[in-house]
Structures are given as structure tokens and as C-alpha cells.
Amino acid sequence: MEDTPKAVHSEAYILVPHTVEDLDDFVENPDKYLVDMYEAPERAADIWRNRLKRNPYGGEGLLQVAYYGIDLISASLWDNVASLWMDLVEVIDSFLQTGEGEGLFPGSPVPIHLRSKGRSTLFTVDEQTNVVDPKDFIPGMLDEAQRYFEWIQENIGTDESGDLGAINEVRNLFVEWSARH
């Protein structure tokens, strides 16, 4: 018996240092520039640890998020993935509290929005908007964020309890929100 597909699936990639000189080539040939953190954890962890020796952020790379197979984040939007995940969690937190969440990609003017419009919920990154069902989108996003930070903790060895705790707080807020909606 086949499992029901997950609503949200993400892939996280770490950027190979000093490789991107042509953004178009990066988008067309991502394998030249990125290492899949889940498929090649040792290589990704080595790149991350070496990067940490030079700056405080080892997780520069690309986050791809799909909702029922629809890509939600453009491959041209690479950034610090850990910061991006936490920005996404904060957008969800705000949405659950106020009905609208908004933020920006870390260190760039690329907007992120999660808002209700009529009977629909819209998730927007940059100029790409998709309709999502918050009842499976939000827990799916939180599960994927948790998977990412658990990967960091297990493969890099840093303490990610603060970020994992923040994700769990939003998960608890979602439970309360769900009871009202």
C-alpha cells in the first residue's frame, strides 16, 4: 500500500564555496554549485564546517520547498538556509496570531507572505503566489523546518535547541489555531 504524499517536501542544499559567478548558469545547472544535505550529508557537513571557520554562517545554500509538487521558492533565491527557515517559521507564527504573516528573505528585499484572502490562504515568495491549505501546509512546513535543524544538530554538532524550541512553540500555536478554525 502506498503512502499518501506529504503536503510539503523540502530539499536543502549547501553552496560549494566560491563557485557562483553566473546566476543563470547556477539556476540551469544547480548540481555544479550545490550539495544536497540529505543525500550527501558527509560532504555537506564538511563544506559547512569549513565555512564556519571563516564566518559565523555555515549554511549558505538553497532551500527548495514544494507543496504537493508545486515549487514555492525559486532556485535563484539562494541564501542562508537556517535563517530562511526561521524567517518562514516567524511568518507562520504571525499568520497564526494575526491572520497575516510577512517577512523578507535574510538580508534581501525578497518578500514572503502568508495571508488569508476570502476563503483561500495564499503563500507568496517574491512575486510567486500559490494557494495553500493551512491545515496541511503549516504542519508540513514545521516538520520540514524541524528536519533541517535536526540535520544540523546531528551532522554539524551545534546546539539547535533554540530553533527547535521555537518551531515547537509555533506547532503548539497551530494546535490552538486549528481548534478555532
Short mmCIF file of C-alpha atoms in Angstrom, two decimals, residues 6-135:
data_model
loop_
_atom_site.label_atom_id
_atom_site.label_comp_id
_atom_site.label_asym_id
_atom_site.label_seq_id
_atom_site.Cartn_x
_atom_site.Cartn_y
_atom_site.Cartn_z
CA LYS A 6 3.34 14.64 2.03
CA ALA A 7 1.80 18.06 1.53
CA VAL A 8 5.15 19.80 1.99
CA HIS A 9 8.53 18.49 0.96
CA SER A 10 11.80 20.36 1.13
CA GLU A 11 15.32 19.85 -0.06
CA ALA A 12 18.20 21.78 1.44
CA TYR A 13 21.45 22.30 -0.40
CA ILE A 14 24.73 23.76 0.72
CA LEU A 15 26.56 26.05 -1.68
CA VAL A 16 30.00 24.91 -2.78
CA PRO A 17 32.26 27.86 -1.84
CA HIS A 18 33.49 30.32 -4.46
CA THR A 19 31.57 28.83 -7.37
CA VAL A 20 28.73 31.15 -8.39
CA GLU A 21 29.76 33.71 -10.96
CA ASP A 22 26.79 33.40 -13.33
CA LEU A 23 23.31 33.32 -11.77
CA ASP A 24 21.72 31.98 -14.96
CA ASP A 25 24.17 29.07 -15.03
CA PHE A 26 23.51 28.49 -11.31
CA VAL A 27 19.76 28.20 -11.97
CA GLU A 28 20.25 26.00 -15.06
CA ASN A 29 22.97 23.74 -13.59
CA PRO A 30 22.49 23.61 -9.82
CA ASP A 31 24.46 20.35 -9.45
CA LYS A 32 27.68 22.26 -10.27
CA TYR A 33 27.13 24.59 -7.33
CA LEU A 34 25.15 22.75 -4.65
CA VAL A 35 25.42 19.66 -2.47
CA ASP A 36 22.19 18.01 -1.29
CA MET A 37 22.40 18.00 2.51
CA TYR A 38 20.18 14.93 2.87
CA GLU A 39 21.67 12.82 0.05
CA ALA A 40 25.33 13.70 0.72
CA PRO A 41 25.41 14.55 4.43
CA GLU A 42 29.16 13.98 4.93
CA ARG A 43 30.20 16.24 2.04
CA ALA A 44 27.64 18.90 3.01
CA ALA A 45 28.79 18.81 6.64
CA ASP A 46 32.45 19.17 5.59
CA ILE A 47 31.64 22.23 3.46
CA TRP A 48 29.57 23.68 6.31
CA ARG A 49 32.30 23.16 8.94
CA ASN A 50 34.98 24.66 6.66
CA ARG A 51 32.79 27.67 6.01
CA LEU A 52 32.23 28.13 9.75
CA LYS A 53 35.98 28.63 10.16
CA ARG A 54 35.72 31.82 8.07
CA ASN A 55 32.31 33.23 9.03
CA PRO A 56 29.52 32.60 11.55
CA TYR A 57 27.10 31.19 8.97
CA GLY A 58 27.90 27.81 7.52
CA GLY A 59 24.55 27.14 5.89
CA GLU A 60 24.66 29.28 2.79
CA GLY A 61 22.77 27.43 0.11
CA LEU A 62 19.39 26.82 -1.41
CA LEU A 63 16.09 25.78 0.09
CA GLN A 64 13.55 24.23 -2.22
CA VAL A 65 10.06 23.81 -0.83
CA ALA A 66 7.27 22.10 -2.73
CA TYR A 67 3.59 21.95 -1.83
CA TYR A 68 2.01 18.89 -3.44
CA GLY A 69 4.76 19.02 -6.06
CA ILE A 70 4.48 22.75 -6.81
CA ASP A 71 7.74 24.63 -6.22
CA LEU A 72 7.20 27.54 -3.86
CA ILE A 73 10.69 29.08 -3.82
CA SER A 74 12.64 29.92 -6.98
CA ALA A 75 16.05 28.30 -7.43
CA SER A 76 17.52 31.77 -7.99
CA LEU A 77 16.82 32.67 -4.34
CA TRP A 78 19.79 31.15 -2.54
CA ASP A 79 20.63 32.44 0.92
CA ASN A 80 21.47 31.32 4.45
CA VAL A 81 19.08 28.37 4.73
CA ALA A 82 18.91 28.28 8.54
CA SER A 83 17.96 31.96 8.65
CA LEU A 84 15.44 31.45 5.87
CA TRP A 85 13.80 28.54 7.71
CA MET A 86 13.46 30.65 10.86
CA ASP A 87 12.04 33.55 8.83
CA LEU A 88 9.47 31.15 7.38
CA VAL A 89 8.61 29.90 10.89
CA GLU A 90 8.17 33.52 12.04
CA VAL A 91 5.86 34.22 9.08
CA ILE A 92 3.76 31.20 10.08
CA ASP A 93 3.76 32.32 13.72
CA SER A 94 2.50 35.77 12.75
CA PHE A 95 -0.16 34.26 10.46
CA LEU A 96 -1.46 32.07 13.28
CA GLN A 97 -1.63 35.03 15.65
CA THR A 98 -2.95 37.75 13.35
CA GLY A 99 -4.18 36.11 10.15
CA GLU A 100 -1.28 37.53 8.15
CA GLY A 101 2.41 36.79 8.22
CA GLU A 102 5.08 38.62 6.33
CA GLY A 103 8.83 38.76 6.25
CA LEU A 104 11.82 39.04 4.00
CA PHE A 105 14.49 36.66 2.82
CA PRO A 106 17.52 37.02 5.11
CA GLY A 107 19.45 40.12 4.13
CA SER A 108 17.49 40.76 0.92
CA PRO A 109 14.35 42.59 -0.17
CA VAL A 110 12.55 39.41 -1.32
CA PRO A 111 9.13 39.36 0.40
CA ILE A 112 7.47 36.35 2.00
CA HIS A 113 3.71 36.49 2.78
CA LEU A 114 1.16 34.09 4.20
CA ARG A 115 -2.34 35.53 4.33
CA SER A 116 -5.98 34.72 4.04
CA LYS A 117 -7.89 36.18 1.14
CA GLY A 118 -11.55 35.31 1.16
CA ARG A 119 -11.78 31.57 1.69
CA SER A 120 -8.26 30.97 0.40
CA THR A 121 -4.86 31.15 2.04
CA LEU A 122 -2.08 32.50 -0.13
CA PHE A 123 1.65 31.87 0.26
CA THR A 124 3.84 34.29 -1.67
CA VAL A 125 7.60 34.33 -2.13
CA ASP A 126 8.84 37.24 -4.23
CA GLU A 127 6.21 37.52 -6.99
CA GLN A 128 5.11 33.87 -6.98
CA THR A 129 1.80 33.24 -5.18
CA ASN A 130 0.25 29.84 -4.50
CA VAL A 131 -2.96 28.79 -2.77
CA VAL A 132 -2.28 26.56 0.23
CA ASP A 133 -4.44 24.88 2.85
CA PRO A 134 -3.04 25.97 6.21
CA LYS A 135 -4.25 22.74 7.83
#
